Tab-separated table of C-alpha atoms and ligand atoms in Angstrom:
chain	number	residue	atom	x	y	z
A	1	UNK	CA	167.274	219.617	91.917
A	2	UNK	CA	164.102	222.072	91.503
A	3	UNK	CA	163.057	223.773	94.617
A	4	UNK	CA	160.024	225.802	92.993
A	5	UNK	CA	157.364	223.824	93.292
A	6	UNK	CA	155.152	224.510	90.889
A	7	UNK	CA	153.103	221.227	90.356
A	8	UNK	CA	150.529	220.731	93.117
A	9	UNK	CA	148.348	218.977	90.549
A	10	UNK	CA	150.017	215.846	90.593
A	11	UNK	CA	150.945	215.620	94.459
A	12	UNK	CA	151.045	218.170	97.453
A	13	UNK	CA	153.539	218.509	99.998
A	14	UNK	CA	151.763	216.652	102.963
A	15	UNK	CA	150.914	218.872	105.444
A	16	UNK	CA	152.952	218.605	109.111
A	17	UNK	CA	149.726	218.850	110.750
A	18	UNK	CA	148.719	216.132	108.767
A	19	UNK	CA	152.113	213.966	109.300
A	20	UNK	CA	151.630	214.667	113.019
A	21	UNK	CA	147.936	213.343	113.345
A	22	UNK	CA	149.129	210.052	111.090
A	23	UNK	CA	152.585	209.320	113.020
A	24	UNK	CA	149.978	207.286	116.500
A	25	UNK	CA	148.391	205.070	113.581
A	26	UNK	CA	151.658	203.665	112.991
A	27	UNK	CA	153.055	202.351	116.182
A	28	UNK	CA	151.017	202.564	119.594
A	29	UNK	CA	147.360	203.067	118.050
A	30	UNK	CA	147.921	200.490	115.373
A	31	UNK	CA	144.666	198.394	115.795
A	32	UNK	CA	142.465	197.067	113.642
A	33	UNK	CA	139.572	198.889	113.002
A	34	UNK	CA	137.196	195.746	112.920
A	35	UNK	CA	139.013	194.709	116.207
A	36	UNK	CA	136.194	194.418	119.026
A	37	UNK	CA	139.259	194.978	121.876
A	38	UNK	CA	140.066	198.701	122.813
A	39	UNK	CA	143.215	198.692	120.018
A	40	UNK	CA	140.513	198.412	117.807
A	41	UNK	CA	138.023	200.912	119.070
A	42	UNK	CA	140.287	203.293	119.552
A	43	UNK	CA	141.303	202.972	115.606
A	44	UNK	CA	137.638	202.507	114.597
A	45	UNK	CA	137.058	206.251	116.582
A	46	UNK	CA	140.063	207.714	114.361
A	47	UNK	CA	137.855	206.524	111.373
A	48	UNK	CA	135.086	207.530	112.425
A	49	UNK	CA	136.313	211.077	113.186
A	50	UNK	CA	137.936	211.321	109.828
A	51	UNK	CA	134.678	210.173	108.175
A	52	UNK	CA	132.905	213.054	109.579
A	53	UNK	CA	135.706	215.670	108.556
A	54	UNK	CA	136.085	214.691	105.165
A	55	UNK	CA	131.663	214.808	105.195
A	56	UNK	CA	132.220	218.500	106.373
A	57	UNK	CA	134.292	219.116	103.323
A	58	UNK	CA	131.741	218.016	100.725
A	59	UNK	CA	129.047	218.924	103.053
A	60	UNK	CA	127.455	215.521	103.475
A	61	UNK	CA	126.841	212.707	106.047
A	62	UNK	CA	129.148	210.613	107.680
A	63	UNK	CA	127.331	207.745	106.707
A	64	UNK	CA	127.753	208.812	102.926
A	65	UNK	CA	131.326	208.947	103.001
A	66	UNK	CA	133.502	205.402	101.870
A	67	UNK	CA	136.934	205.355	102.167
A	68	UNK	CA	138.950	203.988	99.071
A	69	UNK	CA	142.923	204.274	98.067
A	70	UNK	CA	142.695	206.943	96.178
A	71	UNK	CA	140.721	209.168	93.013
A	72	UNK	CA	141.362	206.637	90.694
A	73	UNK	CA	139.352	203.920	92.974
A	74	UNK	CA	136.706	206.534	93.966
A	75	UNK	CA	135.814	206.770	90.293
A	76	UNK	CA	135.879	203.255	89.552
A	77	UNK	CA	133.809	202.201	92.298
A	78	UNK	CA	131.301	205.019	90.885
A	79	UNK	CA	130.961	204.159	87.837
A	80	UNK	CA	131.153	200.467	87.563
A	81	UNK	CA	129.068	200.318	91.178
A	82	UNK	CA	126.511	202.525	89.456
A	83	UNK	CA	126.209	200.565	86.169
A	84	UNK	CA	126.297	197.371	87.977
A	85	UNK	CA	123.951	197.836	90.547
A	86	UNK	CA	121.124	199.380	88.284
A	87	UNK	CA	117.927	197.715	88.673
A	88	UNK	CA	116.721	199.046	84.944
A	89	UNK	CA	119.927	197.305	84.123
A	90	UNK	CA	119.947	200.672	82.033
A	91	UNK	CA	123.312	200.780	79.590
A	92	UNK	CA	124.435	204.491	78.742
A	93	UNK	CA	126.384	206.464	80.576
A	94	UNK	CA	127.184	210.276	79.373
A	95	UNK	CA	130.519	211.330	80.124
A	96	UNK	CA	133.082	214.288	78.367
A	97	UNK	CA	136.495	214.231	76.217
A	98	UNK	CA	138.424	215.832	78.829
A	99	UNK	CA	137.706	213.464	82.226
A	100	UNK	CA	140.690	211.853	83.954
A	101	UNK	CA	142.003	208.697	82.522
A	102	UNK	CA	140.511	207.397	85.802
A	103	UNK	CA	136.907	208.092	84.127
A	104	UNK	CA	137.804	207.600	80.687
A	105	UNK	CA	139.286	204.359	81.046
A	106	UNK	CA	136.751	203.233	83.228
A	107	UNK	CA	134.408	204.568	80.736
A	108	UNK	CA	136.498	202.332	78.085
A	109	UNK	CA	135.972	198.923	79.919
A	110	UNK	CA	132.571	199.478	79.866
A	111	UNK	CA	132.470	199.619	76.591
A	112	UNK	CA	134.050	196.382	76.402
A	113	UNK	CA	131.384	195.195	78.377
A	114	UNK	CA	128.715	195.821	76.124
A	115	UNK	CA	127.797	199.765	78.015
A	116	UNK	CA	127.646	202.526	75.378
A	117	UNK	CA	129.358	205.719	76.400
A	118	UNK	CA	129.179	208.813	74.918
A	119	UNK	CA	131.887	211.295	75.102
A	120	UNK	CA	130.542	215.295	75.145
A	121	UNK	CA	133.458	217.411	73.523
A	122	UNK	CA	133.665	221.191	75.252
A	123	UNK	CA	134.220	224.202	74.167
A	124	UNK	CA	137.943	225.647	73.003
A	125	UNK	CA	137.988	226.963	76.949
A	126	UNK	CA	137.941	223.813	78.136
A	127	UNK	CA	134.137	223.904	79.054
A	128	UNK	CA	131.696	221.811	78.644
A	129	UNK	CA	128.248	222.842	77.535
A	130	UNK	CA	125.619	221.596	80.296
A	131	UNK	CA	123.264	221.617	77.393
A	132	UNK	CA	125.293	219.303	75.054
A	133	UNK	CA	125.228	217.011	78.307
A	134	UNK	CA	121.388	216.903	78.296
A	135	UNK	CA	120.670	216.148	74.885
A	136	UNK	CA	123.430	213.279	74.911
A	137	UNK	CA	120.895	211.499	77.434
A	138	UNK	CA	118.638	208.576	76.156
A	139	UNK	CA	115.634	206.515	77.536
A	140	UNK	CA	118.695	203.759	78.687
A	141	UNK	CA	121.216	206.577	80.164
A	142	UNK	CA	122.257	205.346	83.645
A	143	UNK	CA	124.731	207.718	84.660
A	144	UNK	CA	126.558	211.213	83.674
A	145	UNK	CA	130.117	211.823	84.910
A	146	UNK	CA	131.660	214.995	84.543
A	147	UNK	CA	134.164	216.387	86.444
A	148	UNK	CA	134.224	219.492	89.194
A	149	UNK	CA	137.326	221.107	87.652
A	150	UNK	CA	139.794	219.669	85.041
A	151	UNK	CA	143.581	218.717	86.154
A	152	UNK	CA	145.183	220.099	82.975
A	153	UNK	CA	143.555	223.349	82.718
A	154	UNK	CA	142.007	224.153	86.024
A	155	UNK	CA	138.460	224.764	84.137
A	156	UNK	CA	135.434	224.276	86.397
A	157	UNK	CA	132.580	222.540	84.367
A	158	UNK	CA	129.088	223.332	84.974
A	159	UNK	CA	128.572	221.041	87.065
A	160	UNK	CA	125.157	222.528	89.504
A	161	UNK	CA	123.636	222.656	86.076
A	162	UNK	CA	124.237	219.262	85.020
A	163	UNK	CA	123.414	217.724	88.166
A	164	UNK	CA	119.937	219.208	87.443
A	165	UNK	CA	119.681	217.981	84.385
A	166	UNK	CA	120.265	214.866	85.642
A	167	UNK	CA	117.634	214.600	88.400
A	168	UNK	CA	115.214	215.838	86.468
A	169	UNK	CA	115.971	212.656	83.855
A	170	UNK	CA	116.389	210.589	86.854
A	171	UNK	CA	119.801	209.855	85.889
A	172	UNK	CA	122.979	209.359	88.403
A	173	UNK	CA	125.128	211.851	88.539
A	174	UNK	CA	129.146	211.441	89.336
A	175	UNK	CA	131.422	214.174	89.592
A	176	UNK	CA	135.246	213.418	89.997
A	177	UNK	CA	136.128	216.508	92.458
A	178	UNK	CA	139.922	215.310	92.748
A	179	UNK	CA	141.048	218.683	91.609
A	180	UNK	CA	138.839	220.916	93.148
A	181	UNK	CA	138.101	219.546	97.021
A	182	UNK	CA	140.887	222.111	98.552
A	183	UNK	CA	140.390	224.390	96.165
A	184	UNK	CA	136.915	225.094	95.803
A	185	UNK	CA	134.005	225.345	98.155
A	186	UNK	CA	132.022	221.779	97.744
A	187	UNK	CA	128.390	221.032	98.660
A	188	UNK	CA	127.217	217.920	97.050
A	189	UNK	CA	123.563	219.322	97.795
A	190	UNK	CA	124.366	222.733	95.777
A	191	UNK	CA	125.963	220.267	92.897
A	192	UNK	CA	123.274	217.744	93.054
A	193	UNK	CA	126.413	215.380	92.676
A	194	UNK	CA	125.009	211.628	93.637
A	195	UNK	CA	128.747	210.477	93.956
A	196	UNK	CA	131.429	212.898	94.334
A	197	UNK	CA	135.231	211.120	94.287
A	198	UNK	CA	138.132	212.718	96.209
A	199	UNK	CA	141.082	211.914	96.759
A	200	UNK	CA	144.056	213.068	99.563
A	201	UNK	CA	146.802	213.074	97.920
A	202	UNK	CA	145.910	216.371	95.895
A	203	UNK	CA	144.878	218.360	99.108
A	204	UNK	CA	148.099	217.794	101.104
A	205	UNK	CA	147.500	214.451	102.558
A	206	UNK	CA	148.997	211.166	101.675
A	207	UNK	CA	148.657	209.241	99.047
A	208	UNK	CA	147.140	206.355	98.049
A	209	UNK	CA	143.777	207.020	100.226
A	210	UNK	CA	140.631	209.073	98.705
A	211	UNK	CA	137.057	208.721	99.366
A	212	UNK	CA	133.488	208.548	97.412
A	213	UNK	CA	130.803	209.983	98.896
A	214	UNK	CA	127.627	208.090	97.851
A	215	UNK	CA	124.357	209.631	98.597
A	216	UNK	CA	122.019	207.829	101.236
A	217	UNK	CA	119.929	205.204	99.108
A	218	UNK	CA	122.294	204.942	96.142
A	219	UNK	CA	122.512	200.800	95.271
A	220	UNK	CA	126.289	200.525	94.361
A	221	UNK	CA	128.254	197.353	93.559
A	222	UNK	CA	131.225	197.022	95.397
A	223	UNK	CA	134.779	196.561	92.724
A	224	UNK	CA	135.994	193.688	95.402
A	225	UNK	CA	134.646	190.935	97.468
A	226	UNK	CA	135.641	190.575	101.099
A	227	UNK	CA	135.039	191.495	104.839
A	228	UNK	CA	131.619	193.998	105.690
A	229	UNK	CA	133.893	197.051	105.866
A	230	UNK	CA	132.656	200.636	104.773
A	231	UNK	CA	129.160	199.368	104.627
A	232	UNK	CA	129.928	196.108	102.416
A	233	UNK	CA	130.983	198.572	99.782
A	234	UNK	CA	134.714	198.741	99.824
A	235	UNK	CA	136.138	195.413	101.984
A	236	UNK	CA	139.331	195.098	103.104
A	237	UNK	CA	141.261	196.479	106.279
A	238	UNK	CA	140.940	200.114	106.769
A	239	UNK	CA	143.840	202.151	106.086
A	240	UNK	CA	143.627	203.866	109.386
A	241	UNK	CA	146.653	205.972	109.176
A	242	UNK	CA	146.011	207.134	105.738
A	243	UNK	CA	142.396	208.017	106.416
A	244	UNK	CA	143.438	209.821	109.774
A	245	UNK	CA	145.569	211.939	107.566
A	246	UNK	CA	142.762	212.540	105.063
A	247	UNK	CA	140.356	213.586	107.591
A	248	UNK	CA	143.044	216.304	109.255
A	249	UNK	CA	144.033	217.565	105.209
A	250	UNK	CA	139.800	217.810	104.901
A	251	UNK	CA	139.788	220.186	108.182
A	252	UNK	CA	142.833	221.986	107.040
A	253	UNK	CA	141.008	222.492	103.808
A	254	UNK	CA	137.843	224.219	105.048
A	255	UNK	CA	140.123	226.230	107.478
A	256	UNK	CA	142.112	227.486	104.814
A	257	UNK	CA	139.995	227.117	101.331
A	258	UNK	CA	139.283	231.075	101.073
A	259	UNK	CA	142.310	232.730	102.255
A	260	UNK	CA	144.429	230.315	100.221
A	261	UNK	CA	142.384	230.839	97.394
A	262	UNK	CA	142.397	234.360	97.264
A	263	UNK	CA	146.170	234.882	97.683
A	264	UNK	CA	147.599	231.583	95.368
A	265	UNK	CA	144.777	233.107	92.923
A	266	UNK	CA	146.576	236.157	92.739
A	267	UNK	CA	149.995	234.565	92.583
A	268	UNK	CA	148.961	232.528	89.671
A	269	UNK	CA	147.267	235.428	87.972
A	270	UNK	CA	150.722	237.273	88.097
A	271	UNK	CA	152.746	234.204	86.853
A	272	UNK	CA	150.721	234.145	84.247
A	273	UNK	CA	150.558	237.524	83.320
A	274	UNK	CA	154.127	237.973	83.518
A	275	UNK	CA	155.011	235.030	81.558
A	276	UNK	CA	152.430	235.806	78.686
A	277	UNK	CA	154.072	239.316	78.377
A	278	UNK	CA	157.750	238.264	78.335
A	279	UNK	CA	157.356	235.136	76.060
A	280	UNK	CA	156.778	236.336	72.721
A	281	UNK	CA	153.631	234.084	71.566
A	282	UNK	CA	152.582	232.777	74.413
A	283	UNK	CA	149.274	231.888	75.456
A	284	UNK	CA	146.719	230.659	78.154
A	285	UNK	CA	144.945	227.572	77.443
A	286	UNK	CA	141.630	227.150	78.881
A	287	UNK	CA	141.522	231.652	79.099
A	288	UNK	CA	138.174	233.199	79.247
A	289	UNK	CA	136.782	229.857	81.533
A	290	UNK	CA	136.133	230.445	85.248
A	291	UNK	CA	138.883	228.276	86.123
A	292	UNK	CA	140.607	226.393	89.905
A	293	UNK	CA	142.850	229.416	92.089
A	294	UNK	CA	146.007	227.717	91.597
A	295	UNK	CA	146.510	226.201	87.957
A	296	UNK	CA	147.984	227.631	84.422
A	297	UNK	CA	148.384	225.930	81.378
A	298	UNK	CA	150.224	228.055	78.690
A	299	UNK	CA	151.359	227.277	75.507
A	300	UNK	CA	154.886	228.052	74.300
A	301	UNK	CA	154.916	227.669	70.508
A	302	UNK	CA	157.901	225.959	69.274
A	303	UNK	CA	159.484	224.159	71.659
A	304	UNK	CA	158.835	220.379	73.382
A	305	UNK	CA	157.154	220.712	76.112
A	306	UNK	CA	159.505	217.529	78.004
A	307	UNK	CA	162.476	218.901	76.747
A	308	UNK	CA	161.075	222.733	78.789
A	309	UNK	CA	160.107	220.978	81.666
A	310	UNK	CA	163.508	219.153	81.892
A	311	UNK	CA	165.554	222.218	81.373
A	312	UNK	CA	163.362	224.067	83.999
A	313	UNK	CA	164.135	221.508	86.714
A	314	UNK	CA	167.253	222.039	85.873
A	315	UNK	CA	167.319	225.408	86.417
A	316	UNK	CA	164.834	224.681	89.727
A	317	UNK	CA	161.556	224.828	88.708
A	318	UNK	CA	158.847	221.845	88.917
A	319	UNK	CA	156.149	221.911	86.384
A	320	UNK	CA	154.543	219.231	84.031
A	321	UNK	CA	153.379	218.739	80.446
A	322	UNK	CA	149.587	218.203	80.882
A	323	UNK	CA	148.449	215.408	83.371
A	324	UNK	CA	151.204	213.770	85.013
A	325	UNK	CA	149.859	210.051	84.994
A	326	UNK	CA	150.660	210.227	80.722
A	327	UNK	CA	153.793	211.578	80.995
A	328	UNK	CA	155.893	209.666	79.024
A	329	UNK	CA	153.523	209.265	76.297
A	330	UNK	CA	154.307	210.350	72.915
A	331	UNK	CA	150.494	211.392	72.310
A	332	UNK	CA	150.116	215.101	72.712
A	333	UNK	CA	147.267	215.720	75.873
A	334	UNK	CA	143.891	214.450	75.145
A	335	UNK	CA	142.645	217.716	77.052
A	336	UNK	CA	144.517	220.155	75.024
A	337	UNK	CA	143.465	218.023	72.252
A	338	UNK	CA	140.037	218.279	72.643
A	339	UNK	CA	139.602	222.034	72.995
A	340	UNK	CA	141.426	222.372	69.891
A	341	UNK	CA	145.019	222.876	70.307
A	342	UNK	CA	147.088	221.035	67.141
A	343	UNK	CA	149.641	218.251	68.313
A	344	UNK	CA	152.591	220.610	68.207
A	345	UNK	CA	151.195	223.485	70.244
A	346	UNK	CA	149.496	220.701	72.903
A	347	UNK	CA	153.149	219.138	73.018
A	348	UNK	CA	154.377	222.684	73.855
A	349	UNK	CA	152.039	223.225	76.647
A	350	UNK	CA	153.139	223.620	80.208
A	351	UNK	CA	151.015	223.141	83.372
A	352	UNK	CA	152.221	225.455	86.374
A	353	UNK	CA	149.990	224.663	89.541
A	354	UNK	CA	150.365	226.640	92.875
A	355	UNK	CA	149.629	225.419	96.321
A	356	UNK	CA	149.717	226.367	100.286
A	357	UNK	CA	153.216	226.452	100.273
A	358	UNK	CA	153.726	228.795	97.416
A	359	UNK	CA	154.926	231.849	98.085
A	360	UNK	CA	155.693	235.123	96.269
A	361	UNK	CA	159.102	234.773	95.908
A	362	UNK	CA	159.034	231.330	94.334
A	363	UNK	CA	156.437	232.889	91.781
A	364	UNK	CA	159.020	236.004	91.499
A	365	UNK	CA	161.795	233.116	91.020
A	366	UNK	CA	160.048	231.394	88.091
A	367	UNK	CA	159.273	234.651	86.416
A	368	UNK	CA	162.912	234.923	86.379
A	369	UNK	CA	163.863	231.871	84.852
A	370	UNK	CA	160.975	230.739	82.756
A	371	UNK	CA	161.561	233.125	79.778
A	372	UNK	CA	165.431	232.456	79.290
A	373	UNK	CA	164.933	228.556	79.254
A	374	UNK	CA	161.957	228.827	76.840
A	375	UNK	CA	164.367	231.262	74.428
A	376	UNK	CA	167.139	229.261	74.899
A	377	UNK	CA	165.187	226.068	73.878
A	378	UNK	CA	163.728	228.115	71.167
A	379	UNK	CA	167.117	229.225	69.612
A	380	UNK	CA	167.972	225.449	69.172
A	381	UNK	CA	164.513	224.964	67.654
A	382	UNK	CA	164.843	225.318	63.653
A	383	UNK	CA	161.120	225.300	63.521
A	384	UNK	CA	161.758	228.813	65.604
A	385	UNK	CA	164.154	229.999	63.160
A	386	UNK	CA	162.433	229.054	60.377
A	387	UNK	CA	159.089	230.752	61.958
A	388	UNK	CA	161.226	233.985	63.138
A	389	UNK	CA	162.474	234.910	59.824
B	401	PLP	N1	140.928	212.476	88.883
B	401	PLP	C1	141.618	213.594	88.638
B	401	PLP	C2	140.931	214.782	88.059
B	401	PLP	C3	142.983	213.645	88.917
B	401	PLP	O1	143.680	214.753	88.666
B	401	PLP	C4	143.618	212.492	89.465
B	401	PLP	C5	145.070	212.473	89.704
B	401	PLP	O2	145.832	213.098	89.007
B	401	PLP	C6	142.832	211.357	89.709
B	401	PLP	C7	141.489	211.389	89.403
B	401	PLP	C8	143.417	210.117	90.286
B	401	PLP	O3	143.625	210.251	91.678
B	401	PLP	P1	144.658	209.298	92.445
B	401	PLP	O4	146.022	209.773	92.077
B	401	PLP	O5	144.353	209.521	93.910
B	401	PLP	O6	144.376	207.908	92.023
């Protein structure tokens, strides 16, 4: 029903260009990339091409980037490859409240497996303090993971800083760039990341593919056992077609990262802007934090946040109640949780998040219908009335 589409955070449109490059990988060039015949070389020379575009993104080598299916296995495989393959066998890893379940979860199991994790809180921004990072380290700290920029609230951590912090304690450092490769510029040198997840799916590729870069000398244990593929540290049979796509979103990305970002940055600044002025009490979460181009997250006190984002689809506008993955859960957003925000105002939280294909008018749109289907939720809300009076 809703043709705004205001929820790039979740998925992107993929990109024709993209489609186009993919379409070979599916009927005539459909060889195996382990295949020593020319079906197979000429898939293994699509891979190999990607590999290089997607190290051009993140500014790294080839050799540095491993293909996986997706952000949630690039984390895994960086954490649990870290923490596996330490030779000080070193059991702490330093994390913060508002990571992706993919971390969190990750960070979770480990805890089950004996690995103590702490969890930094941040600041009522949506910030974590570089600072509070350091002195959570200990003699036995193996690895920090914080991520680029958060999926709820667009905030962009500190990361440079903390990936000093970390060489200097000769620490690993992960940082889960899912939300910000597309959207920010990315040089795993200038972040001192040691791992860096991605994933294509969020950058107008297709899903279920990502990648990890891993930097030269890292010891990583693979999650599976199989073939010798990426470098014995992700087996299995390439997903050619998937990765082609990857590497053309990746070279779309670094053609496009600053003109998109300055024009969706200004369409989101005017959503925003609009939409704090016409709803009476509503705010920006994560304001005052340097935060990704494209994403909002605004509260609007007394109504459900599902119940909004259902009647706004309705009326043709896509949006989501913080990350997508827990929607469906009763429990209000561990983000908005975490910098603060009381269940009922994190359950009334809304997450608009732009993309390539925005354009003024659909901004212009929502501005048009947002207001009307938060009042009209709000005059069914007794907790409104009761408020108004
Ligand atoms: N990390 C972040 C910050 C994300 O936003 C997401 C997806 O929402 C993921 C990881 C998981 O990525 P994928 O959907 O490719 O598994």
């Amino acid at each position: 029903m809703a043709s705004i589409y205001l929820d790039h955070n979740s998925t992107t449109p993929v990109a024709p260009e993209v489609v186009e490059a993919m379409l070979p990988y599916f009927s005539g060039e459909f060889g195996n990339a382990s295949s020593i015949h020319s079906f197979g070389q000429r898939a293994r020379a699509a891979v190999e091409r990607a590999r290089e575009s997607v190290a051009a993104l993140v500014g790294a080598r080839p050799a540095e980037i491993v293909f996986s299916s997706g952000g949630t296995e690039s984390d895994n495989l960086a954490i649990f490859g870290i923490v596996g393959a330490d030779s000080r066998a070193r059991k702490h890893v330093v994390t913060t409240q508002i990571e992706h379940h993919a971390v969190l979860n990750a960070c979770q199991a480990l805890e089950r497996q004996g690995v103590e994790v702490t969890y930094v809180p941040v600041s009522r921004a949506g910030v974590v303090d570089a600072q509070d990072v350091r002195r959570a380290l200990r003699p036995e700290t193996v690895l920090i993971s914080v991520m680029h920029a958060n999926n709820e609230l667009g905030t962009v951590q500190p990361v440079e800083e903390i990936g000093r912090i970390a060489a200097e304690a000769d620490v690993y450092f992960h940082t889960d760039a899912v939300q910000s490769a597309g959207k920010l510029p990315l040089a795993v040198e200038r972040l001192g990341a040691d791992l860096l997840a991605l994933s294509a799916h969020k950058l107008r590729g297709p899903k279920g593919v990502g990648a990890l870069y891993v930097r030269k000398g890292t010891r990583l244990r693979p999650l599976f056992y199989g073939g010798h593929h990426e470098r014995d540290r992700r087996p299995g049979t390439e997903n050619v077609a998937g990765i082609v796509g990857l590497g053309r979103a990746a070279e779309l990305a670094v053609a496009n990262l600053a003109a998109d970002a300055a024009r969706i940055a200004a369409l989101r600044d005017r959503l925003e802007a609009e939409l704090v002025a016409r709803v009476p009490h509503a705010r920006i979460n994560g304001a005052g934090a340097v935060r990704t181009p494209n994403t909002t997250n605004i509260v609007f006190p007394f109504v459900e946040g599902e119940a909004l984002v259902i009647a706004l689809d309705l009326k043709g506008v896509a949006c989501s109640t913080g990350a997508a993955c827990s929607a469906g859960a009763v429990e209000p957003s561990h983000v908005l949780t975490a910098i603060g925000l009381p269940a009922d105002e994190a359950r009334a939280s809304l997450r608009f998040s732009l993309g390539h294909e925005t354009s003024p008018a659909d901004v212009e749109a929502a501005i048009g219908i947002i207001p009307g289907v938060v009042e009209h939720l709000r005059e069914l809300s007794p907790l409104y009335q009761k408020a108004a009076r």
